[in-house]
CSV table of C-alpha atoms in Angstrom, one decimal:
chain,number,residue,atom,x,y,z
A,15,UNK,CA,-55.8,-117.8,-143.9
A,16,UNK,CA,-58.4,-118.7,-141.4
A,17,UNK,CA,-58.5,-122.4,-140.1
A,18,UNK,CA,-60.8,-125.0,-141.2
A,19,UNK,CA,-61.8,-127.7,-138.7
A,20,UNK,CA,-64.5,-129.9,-138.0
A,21,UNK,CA,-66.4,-130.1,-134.5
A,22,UNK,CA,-68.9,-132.8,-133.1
A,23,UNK,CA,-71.3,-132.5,-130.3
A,24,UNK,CA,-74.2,-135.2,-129.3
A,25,UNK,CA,-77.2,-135.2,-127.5
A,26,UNK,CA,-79.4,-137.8,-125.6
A,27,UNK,CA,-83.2,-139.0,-126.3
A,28,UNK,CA,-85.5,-138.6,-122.8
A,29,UNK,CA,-85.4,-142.0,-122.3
A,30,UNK,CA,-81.6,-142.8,-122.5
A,31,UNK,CA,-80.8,-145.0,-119.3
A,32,UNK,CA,-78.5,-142.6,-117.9
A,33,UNK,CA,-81.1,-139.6,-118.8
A,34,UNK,CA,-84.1,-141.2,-117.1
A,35,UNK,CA,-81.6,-141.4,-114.1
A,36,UNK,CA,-80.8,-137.7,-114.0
A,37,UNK,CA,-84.5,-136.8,-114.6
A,38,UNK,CA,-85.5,-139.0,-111.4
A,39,UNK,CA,-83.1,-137.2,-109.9
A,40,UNK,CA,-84.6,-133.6,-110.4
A,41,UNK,CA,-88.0,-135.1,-109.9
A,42,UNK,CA,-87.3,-136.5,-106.3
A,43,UNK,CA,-85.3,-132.8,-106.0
A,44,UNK,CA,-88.3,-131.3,-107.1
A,45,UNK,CA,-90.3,-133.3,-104.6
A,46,UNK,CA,-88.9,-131.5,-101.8
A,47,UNK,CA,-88.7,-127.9,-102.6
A,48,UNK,CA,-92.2,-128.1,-103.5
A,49,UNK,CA,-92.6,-129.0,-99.4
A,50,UNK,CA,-89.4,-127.2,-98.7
A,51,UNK,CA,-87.6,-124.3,-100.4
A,52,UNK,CA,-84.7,-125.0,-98.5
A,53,UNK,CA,-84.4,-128.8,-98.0
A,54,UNK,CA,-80.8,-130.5,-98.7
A,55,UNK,CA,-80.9,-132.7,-101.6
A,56,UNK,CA,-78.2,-134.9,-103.4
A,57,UNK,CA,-80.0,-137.8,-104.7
A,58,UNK,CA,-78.6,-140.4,-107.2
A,59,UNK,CA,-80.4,-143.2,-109.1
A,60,UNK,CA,-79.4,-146.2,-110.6
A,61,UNK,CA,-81.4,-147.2,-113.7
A,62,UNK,CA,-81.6,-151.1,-114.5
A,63,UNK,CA,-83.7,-153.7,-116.5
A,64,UNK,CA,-86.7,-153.9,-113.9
A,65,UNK,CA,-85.3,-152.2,-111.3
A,66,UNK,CA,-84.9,-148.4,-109.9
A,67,UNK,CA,-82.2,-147.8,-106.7
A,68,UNK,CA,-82.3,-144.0,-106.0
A,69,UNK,CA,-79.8,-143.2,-102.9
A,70,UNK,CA,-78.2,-140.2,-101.2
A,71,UNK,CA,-78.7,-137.6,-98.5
A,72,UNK,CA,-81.7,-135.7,-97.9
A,73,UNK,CA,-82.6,-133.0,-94.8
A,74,UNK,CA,-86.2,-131.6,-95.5
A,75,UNK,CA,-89.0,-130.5,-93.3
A,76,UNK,CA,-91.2,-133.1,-94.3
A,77,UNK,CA,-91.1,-136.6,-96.6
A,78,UNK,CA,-91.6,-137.6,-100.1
A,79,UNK,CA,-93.1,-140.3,-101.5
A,80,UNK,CA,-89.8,-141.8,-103.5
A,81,UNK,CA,-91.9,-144.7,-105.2
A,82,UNK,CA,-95.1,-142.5,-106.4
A,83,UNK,CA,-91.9,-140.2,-107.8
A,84,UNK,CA,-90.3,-142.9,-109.8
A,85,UNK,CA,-93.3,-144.3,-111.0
A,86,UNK,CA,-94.9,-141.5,-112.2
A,87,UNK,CA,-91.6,-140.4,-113.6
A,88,UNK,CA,-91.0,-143.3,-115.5
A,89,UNK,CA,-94.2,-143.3,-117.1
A,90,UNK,CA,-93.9,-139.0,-118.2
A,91,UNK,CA,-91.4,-140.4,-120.6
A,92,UNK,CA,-93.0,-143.4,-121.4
A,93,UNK,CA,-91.8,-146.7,-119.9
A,94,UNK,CA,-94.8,-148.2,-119.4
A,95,UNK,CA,-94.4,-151.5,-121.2
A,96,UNK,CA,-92.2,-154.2,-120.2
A,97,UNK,CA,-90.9,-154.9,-124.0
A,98,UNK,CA,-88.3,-151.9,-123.4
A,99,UNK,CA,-87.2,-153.5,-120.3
A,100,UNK,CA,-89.1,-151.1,-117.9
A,101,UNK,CA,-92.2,-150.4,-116.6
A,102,UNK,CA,-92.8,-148.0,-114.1
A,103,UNK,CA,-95.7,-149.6,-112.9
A,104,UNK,CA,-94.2,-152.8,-111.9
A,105,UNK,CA,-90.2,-152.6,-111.3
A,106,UNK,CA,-88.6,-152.6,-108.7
A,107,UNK,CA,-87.4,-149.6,-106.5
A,108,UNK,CA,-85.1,-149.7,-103.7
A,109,UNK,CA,-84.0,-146.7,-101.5
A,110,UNK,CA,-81.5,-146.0,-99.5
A,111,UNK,CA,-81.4,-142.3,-97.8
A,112,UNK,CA,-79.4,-140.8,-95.1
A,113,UNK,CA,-79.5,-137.3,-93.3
A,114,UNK,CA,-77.1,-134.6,-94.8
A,115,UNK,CA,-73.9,-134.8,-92.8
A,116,UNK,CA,-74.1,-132.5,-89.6
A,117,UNK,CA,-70.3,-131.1,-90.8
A,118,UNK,CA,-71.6,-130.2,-93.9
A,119,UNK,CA,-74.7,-128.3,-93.2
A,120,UNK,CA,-72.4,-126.3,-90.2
A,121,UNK,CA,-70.1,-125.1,-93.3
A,122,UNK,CA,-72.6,-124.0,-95.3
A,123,UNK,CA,-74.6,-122.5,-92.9
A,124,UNK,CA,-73.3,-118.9,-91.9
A,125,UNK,CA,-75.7,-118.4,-88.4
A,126,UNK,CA,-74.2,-115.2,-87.8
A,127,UNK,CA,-73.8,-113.5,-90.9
A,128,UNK,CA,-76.9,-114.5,-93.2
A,129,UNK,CA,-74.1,-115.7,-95.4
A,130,UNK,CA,-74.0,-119.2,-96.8
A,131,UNK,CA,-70.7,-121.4,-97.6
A,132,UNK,CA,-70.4,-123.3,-100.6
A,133,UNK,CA,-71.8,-127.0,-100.3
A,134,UNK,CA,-68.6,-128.2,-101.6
A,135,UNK,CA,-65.1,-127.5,-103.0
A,136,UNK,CA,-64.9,-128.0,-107.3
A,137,UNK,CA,-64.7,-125.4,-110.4
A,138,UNK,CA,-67.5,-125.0,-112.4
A,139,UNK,CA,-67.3,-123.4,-115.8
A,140,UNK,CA,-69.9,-121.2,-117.8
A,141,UNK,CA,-69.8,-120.5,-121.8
A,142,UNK,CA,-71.0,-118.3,-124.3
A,143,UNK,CA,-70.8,-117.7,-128.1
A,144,UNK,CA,-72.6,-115.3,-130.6
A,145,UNK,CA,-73.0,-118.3,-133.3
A,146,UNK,CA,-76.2,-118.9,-132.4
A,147,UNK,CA,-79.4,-116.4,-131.2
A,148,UNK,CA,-79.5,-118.6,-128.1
A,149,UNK,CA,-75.5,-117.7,-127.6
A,150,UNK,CA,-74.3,-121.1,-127.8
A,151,UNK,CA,-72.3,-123.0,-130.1
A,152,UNK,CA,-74.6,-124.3,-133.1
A,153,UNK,CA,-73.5,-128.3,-132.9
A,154,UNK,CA,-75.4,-129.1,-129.3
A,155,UNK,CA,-78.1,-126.4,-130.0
A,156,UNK,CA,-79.3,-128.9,-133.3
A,157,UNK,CA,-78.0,-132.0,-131.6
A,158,UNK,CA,-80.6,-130.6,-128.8
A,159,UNK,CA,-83.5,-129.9,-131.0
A,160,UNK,CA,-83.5,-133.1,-133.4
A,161,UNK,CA,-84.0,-135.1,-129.9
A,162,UNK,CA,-86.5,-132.5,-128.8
A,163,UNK,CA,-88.1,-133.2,-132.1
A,164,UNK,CA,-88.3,-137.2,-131.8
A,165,UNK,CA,-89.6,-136.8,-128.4
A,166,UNK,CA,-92.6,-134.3,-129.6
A,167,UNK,CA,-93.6,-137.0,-132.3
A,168,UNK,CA,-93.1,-139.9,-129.9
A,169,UNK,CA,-95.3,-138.4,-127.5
A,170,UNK,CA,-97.8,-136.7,-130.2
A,171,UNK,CA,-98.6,-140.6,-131.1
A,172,UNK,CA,-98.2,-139.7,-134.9
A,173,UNK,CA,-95.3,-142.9,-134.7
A,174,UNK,CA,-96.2,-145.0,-132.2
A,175,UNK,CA,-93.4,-147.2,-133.4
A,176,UNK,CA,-90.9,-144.5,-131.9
A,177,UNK,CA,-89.2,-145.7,-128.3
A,178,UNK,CA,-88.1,-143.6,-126.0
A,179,UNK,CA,-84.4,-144.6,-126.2
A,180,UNK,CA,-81.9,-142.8,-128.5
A,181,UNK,CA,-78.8,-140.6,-129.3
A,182,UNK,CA,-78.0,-137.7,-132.1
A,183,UNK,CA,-74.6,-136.8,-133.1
A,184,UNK,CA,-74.1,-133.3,-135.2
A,185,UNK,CA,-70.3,-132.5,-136.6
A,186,UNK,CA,-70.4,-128.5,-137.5
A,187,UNK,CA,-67.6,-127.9,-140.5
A,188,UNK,CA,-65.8,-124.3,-139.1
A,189,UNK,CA,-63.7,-121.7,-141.2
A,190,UNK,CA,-61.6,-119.8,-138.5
A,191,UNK,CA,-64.6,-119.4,-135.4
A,192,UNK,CA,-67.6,-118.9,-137.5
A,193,UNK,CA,-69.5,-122.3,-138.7
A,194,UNK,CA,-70.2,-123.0,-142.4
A,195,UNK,CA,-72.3,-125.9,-142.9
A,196,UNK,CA,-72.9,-129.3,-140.9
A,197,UNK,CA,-70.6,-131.8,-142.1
A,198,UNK,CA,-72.4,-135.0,-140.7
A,199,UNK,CA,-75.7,-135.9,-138.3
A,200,UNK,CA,-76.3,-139.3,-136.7
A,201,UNK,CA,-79.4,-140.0,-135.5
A,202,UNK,CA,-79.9,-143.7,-133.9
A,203,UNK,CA,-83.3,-143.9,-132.2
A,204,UNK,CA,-85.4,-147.2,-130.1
A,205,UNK,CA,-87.6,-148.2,-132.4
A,206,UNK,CA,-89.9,-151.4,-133.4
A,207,UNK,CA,-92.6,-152.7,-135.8
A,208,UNK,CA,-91.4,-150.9,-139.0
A,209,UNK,CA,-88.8,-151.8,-141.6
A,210,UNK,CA,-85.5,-149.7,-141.4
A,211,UNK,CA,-86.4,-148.1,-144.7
A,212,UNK,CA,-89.8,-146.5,-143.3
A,213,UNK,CA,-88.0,-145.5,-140.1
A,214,UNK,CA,-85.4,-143.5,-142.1
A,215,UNK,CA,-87.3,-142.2,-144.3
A,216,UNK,CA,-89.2,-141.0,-141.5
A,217,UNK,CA,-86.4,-139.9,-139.4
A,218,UNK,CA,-85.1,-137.8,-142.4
A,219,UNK,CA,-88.5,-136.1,-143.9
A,220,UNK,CA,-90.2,-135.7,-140.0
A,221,UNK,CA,-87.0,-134.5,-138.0
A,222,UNK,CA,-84.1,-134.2,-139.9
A,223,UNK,CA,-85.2,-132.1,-142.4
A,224,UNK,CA,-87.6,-129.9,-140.1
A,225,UNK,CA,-84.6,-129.2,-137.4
A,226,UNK,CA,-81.4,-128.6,-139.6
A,227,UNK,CA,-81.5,-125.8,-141.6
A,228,UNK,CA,-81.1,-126.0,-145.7
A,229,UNK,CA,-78.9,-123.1,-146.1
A,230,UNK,CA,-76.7,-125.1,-143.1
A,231,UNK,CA,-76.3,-128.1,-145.5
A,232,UNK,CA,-74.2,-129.3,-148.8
A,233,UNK,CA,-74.1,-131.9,-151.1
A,234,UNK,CA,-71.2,-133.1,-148.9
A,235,UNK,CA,-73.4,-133.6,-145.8
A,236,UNK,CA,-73.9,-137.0,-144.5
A,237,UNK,CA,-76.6,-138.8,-143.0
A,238,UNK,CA,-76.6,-141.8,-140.7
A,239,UNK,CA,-79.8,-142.8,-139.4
A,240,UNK,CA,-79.4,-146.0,-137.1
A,241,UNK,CA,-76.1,-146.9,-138.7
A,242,UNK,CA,-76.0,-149.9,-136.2
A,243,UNK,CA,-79.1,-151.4,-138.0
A,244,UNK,CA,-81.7,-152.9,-135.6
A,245,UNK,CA,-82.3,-150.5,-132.3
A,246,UNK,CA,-85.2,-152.4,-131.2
A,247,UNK,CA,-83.4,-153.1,-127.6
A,248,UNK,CA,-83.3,-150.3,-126.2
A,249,UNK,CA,-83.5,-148.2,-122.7
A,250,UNK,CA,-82.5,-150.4,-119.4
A,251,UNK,CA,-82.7,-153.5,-121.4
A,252,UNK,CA,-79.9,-152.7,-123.2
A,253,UNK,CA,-77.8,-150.8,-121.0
A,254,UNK,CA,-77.6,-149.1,-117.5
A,255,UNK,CA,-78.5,-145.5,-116.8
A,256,UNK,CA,-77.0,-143.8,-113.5
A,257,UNK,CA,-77.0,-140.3,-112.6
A,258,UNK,CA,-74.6,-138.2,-114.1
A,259,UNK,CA,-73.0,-139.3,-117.1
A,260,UNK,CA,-74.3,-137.0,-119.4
A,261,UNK,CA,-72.4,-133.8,-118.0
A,262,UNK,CA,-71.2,-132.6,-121.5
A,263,UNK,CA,-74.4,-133.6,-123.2
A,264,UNK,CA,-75.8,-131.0,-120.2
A,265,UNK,CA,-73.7,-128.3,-120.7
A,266,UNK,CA,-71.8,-127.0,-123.7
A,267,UNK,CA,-71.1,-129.9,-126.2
A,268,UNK,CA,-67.4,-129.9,-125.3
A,269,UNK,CA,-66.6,-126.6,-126.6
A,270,UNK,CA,-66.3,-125.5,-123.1
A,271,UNK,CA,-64.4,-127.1,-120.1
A,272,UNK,CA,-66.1,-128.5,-117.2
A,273,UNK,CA,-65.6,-128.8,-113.7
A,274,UNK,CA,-66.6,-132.9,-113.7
A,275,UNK,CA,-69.4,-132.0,-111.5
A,276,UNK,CA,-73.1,-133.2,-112.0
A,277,UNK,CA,-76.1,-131.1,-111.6
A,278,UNK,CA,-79.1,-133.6,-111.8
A,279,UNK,CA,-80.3,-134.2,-108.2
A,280,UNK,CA,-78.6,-131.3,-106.1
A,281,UNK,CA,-80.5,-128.6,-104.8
A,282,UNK,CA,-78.9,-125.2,-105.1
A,283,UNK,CA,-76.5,-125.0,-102.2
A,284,UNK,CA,-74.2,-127.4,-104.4
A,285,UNK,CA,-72.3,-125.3,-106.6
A,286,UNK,CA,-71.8,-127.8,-108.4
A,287,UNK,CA,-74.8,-126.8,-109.9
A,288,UNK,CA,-75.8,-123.4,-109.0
A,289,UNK,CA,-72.3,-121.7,-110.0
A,290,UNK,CA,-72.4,-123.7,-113.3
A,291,UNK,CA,-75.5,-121.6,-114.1
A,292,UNK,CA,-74.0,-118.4,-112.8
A,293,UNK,CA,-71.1,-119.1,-114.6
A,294,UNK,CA,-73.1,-119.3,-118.1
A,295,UNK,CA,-75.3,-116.1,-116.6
A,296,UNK,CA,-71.7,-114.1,-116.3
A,297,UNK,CA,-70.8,-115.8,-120.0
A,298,UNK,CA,-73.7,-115.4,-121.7
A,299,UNK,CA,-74.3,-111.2,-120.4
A,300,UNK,CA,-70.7,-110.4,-121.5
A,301,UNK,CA,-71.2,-112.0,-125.2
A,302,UNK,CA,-75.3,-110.2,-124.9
A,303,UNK,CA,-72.9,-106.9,-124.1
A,304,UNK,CA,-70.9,-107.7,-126.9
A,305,UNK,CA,-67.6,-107.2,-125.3
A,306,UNK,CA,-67.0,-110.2,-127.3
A,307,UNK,CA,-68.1,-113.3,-129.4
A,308,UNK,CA,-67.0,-115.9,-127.6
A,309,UNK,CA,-66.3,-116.2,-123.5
A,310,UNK,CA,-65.6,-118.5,-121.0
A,311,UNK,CA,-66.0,-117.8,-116.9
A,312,UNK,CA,-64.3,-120.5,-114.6
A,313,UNK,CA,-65.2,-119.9,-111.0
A,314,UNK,CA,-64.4,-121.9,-108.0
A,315,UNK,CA,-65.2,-122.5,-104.3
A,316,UNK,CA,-64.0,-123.9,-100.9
A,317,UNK,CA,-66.7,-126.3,-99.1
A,318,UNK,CA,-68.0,-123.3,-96.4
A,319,UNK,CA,-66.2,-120.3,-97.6
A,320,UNK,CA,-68.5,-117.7,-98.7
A,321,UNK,CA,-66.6,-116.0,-101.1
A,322,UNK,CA,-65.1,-117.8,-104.9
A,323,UNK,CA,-61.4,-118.8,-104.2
A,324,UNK,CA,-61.2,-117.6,-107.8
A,325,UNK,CA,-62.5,-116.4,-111.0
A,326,UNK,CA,-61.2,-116.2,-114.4
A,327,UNK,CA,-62.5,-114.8,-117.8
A,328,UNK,CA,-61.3,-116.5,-121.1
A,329,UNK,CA,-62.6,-114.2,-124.0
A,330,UNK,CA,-60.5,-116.3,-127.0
A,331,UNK,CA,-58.9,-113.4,-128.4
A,332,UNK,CA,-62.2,-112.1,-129.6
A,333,UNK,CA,-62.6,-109.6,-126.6
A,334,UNK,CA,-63.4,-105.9,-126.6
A,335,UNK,CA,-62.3,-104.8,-123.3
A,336,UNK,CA,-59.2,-105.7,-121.0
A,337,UNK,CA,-59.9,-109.0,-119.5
A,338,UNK,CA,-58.5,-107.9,-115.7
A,339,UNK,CA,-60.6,-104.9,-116.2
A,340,UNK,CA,-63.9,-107.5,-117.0
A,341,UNK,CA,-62.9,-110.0,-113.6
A,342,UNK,CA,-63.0,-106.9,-111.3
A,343,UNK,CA,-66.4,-105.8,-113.0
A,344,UNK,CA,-67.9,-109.2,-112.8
A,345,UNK,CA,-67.1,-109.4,-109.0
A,346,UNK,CA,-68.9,-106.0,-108.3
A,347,UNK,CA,-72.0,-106.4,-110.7
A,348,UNK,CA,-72.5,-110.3,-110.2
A,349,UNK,CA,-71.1,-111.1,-106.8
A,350,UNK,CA,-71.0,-114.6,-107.3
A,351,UNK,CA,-71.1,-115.5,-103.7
A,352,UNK,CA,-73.7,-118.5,-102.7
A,353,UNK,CA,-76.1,-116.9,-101.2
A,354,UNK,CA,-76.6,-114.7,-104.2
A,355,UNK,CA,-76.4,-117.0,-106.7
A,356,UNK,CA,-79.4,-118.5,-105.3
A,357,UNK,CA,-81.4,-115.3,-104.7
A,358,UNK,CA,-80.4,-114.0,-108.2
A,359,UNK,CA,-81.4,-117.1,-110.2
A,360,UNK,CA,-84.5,-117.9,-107.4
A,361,UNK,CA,-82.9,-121.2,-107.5
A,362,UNK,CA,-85.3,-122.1,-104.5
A,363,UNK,CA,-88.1,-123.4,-106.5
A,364,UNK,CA,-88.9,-127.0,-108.2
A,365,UNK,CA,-88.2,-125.7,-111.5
A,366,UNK,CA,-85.8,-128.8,-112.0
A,367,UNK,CA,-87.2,-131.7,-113.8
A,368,UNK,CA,-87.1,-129.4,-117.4
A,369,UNK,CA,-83.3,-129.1,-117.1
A,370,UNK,CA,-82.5,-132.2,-116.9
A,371,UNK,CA,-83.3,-133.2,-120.7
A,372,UNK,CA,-82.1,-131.4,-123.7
A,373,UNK,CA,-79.6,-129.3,-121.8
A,374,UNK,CA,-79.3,-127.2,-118.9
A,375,UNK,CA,-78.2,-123.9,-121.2
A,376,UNK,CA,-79.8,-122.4,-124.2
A,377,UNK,CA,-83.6,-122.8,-123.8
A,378,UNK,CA,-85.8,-120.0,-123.7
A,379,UNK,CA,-87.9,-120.8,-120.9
A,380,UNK,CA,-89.3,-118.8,-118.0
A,381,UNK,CA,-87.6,-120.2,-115.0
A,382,UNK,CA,-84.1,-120.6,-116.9
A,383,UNK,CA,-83.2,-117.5,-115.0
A,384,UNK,CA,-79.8,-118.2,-115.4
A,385,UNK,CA,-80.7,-117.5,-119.7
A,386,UNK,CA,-81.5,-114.0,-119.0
A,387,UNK,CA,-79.5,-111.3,-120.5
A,388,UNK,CA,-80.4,-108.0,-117.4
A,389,UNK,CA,-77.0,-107.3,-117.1
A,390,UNK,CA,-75.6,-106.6,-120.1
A,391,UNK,CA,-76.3,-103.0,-120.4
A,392,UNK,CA,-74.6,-102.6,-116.7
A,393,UNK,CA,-71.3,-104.0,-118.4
A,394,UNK,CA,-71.6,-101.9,-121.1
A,395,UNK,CA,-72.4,-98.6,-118.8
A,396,UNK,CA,-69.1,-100.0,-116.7
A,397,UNK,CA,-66.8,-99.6,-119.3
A,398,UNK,CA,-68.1,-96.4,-120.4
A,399,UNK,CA,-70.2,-97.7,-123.5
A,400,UNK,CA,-73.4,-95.9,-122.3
A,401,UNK,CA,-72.8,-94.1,-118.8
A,402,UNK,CA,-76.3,-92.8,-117.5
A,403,UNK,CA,-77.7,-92.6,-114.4
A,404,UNK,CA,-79.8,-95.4,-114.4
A,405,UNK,CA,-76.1,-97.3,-113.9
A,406,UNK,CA,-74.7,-95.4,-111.4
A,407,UNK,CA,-77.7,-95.6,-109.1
A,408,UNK,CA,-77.6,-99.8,-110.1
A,409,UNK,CA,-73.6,-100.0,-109.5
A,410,UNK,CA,-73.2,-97.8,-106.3
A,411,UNK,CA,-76.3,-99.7,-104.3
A,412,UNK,CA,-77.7,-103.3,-104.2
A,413,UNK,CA,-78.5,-104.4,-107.9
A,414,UNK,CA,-80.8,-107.2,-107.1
A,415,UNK,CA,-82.7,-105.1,-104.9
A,416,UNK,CA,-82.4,-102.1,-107.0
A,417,UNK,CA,-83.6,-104.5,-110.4
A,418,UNK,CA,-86.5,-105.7,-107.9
C-alpha cells in the first residue's frame, strides 16, 4: 500500500524584507556585469525601517552608482511611500565595500591553464521531479505563482490597496510519490484601506482561484487568507530583511537538500551559486531523459581546485539506469568544472535581478539557461536508448562547441 503524507512549501511576496534584500543584491551584481562581464561581486544588504546598508567585496573595471541602484530598486517593487516604512526616495543608505581578497582571486584564477578554481569550498545540490511540466515538485511551483499573481495585480493598479509585503504557504496531500490534491494554502498579504472581508474575497476569486487548479482541490481543502487578521504593517516596518534568508524559498521548497549557501549577490565564480544551477541543469536533463521521475545531483568543490571533489546522483528508487553508470556519464557530457559551468550557462551577463523573486528554478524564461533541457537526448544516446551519429560526434569532441 502506497504511503499517504502531507508536504508544505512557501513562498515570498517581492517586497518581503529579506526579498527586497536579495533583489538589491542582484541589482548592484547586475550593475557590474553590465560594465564588466567579469567583475568579482559578493554584495550583501541589510534592509531596515528607513534605512538600506549594502556591504561586501567588489573588484570591477569600473564603479557603480550603489545609491541610484537601491533607489531605483526600491521603487521597481514599490516602496515609495513612507506608510510601509520605506521609501526609496528618502532612506537612508550606507555602504561599506572592500576589494576581493588578493588570496582569493590567485585561487580562482588559473594564469597558466585558462582554468578557473572554485571561488569557495561548500556543496551545492540540484533537483528534479516529473510532477510538474516545469519538473519540479508542485507545492513551490503554486506557492511560486499565487505570489507572482498578487504581484501582477499589485502592480496592474486594479487593487491599489495591495502592499508589497507578503507570504503563501501550499501543503500538497501525496499517495506514495505522486500528489493528489492540495490539502491547505495560506496566503497572508500587506494590505490597507479595505475591510478583511473584501480583501479575502478578493484574495480567493482574483488569485486563489485563478492559480490553483479545480481538479487539484476537495471539499477537504482549506483556506487561510491573513489568518493573523490585520497585515497593515508590513515590509521593513515590521521586520528586517537581510540577504539570504530565503534559500529554500529559492530553490526547491525543501524537497531537496541544500548546501546553506546563498545565491543573491554573487557573480558566477561563487559556486555557491553557479553549481546550484548546474546541479538542477544535470537534475532536471536526467528526469527530461526520463531515466527517472525524480533525481537529486550533489556536487562539491575546494576554494581553487578546478575539478568537483565529488559528485553524487540520488535517483529515489525511481531510476532507469545504474546510478554509477549515470555519475561517470554526467562527468563526461557535463564537465561540471568552473570554468564551464559559466561558459555553458553564459552565466557572464546581468541576467540576475529576475532570479532573485519567485525562485531561482522552474521558470521558463530565456536567460534561465540552466532550465534548458539540450542534453537529454545525449544521456539517452549514452546508455544506448537511441545511438546515432549525431551522439558520437557530440560525445567524442567538445559538446559546447560542437552544440555552438
Amino acid at each position: 500500500m502506497e504511503k499517504e503524507y502531507l508536504f508544505t512549501s512557501e513562498s515570498v511576496f517581492e517586497g518581503h524584507p529579506d526579498k527586497v534584500a536579495d533583489q538589491i543584491s542582484d541589482a548592484i551584481l547586475d550593475a557590474y556585469l553590465a560594465i564588466d562581464p567579469r567583475a568579482r561581486v559578493a554584495c550583501n544588504t541589510l534592509v531596515a525601517k528607513d534605512l538600506v546598508v549594502v556591504a561586501g567585496e567588489v573588484s570591477a573595471s569600473d564603479k557603480v552608482s550603489f545609491e541610484d541602484v537601491v533607489r531605483r530598486k526600491l521603487l521597481q517593487i514599490g516602496y515609495d511611500d513612507p506608510s510601509c516604512g520605506l521609501d526609496g526616495r528618502v532612506c537612508k543608505i550606507l555602504t561599506s565595500i572592500s576589494h576581493q581578497s588578493a588570496n582569493i582571486a590567485g585561487a580562482v584564477d588559473h594564469q597558466n591553464d585558462g582554468e578557473l578554481g572554485a571561488g569557495d569550498q561548500g556543496m551545492m545540490f540540484g533537483y528534479a521531479s516529473d510532477e510538474t511540466p516545469e519538473l519540479m515538485p508542485l507545492g513551490i511551483v503554486l506557492a511560486h505563482r499565487l505570489a507572482q499573481k498578487q504581484s501582477e495585480l499589485r502592480h496592474s493598479g486594479k487593487f491599489p490597496w495591495l502592499k508589497p509585503d507578503g507570504k503563501t504557504q501550499v501543503t500538497v496531500r501525496y499517495k506514495g510519490l505522486k500528489p493528489v490534491s492540495i490539502a491547505s494554502i495560506v496566503f497572508s498579504t500587506h494590505y490597507g484601506g479595505v475591510t478583511e472581508t473584501t480583501l479575502k474575497e478578493t484574495v480567493m476569486n482574483e488569485i486563489i482561484d485563478k492559480v490553483i487548479p479545480p481538479d487539484l482541490r476537495d471539499k477537504n481543502t482549506q483556506y487561510l487568507i491573513n489568518p493573523a487578521g490585520n497585515f497593515e504593517i508590513g515590509g521593513p516596518q515590521a521586520d528586517t530583511g537581510l540577504t539570504g534568508r530565503k534559500i529554500v524559498v529559492d530553490t526547491y521548497g525543501g524537497y531537496c537538500p541544500h548546501g546553506g549557501g546563498a545565491f543573491s549577490g554573487k557573480d558566477p565564480t561563487k559556486v555557491d551559486r553557479s553549481a546550484a544551477y548546474y546541479a538542477r541543469y544535470i537534475a532536471k536533463n536526467i528526469v527530461a531523459a526520463k531515466l527517472s521521475s525524480k533525481c537529486t545531483v550533489q556536487l562539491s568543490y575546494a576554494i581553487g581546485q578546478v575539478e568537483p571533489t565529488s559528485v553524487m546522483i540520488d535517483l529515489h528508487g525511481t531510476g532507469k539506469v545504474d546510478s554509477s553508470k549515470l555519475e561517470q556519464a554526467v562527468m563526461q557530457i557535463f564537465s561540471p568544472t568552473p570554468k564551464n559551468i559559466i561558459d555553458t550557462l553564459k552565466l557572464r551577463r546581468p541576467i540576475y535581478q529576475n532570479t532573485a523573486v519567485f525562485g531561482h528554478f522552474g521558470r521558463k524564461l530565456p536567460e534561465f539557461t540552466w532550465e534548458f533541457t539540450d542534453k537529454a537526448e545525449i544521456l539517452q544516446n549514452y546508455f544506448g536508448l537511441k545511438a546515432d551519429q549525431k551522439y558520437n560526434e557530440l560525445i567524442s569532441g567538445n559538446i559546447v562547441a560542437a552544440k555552438a
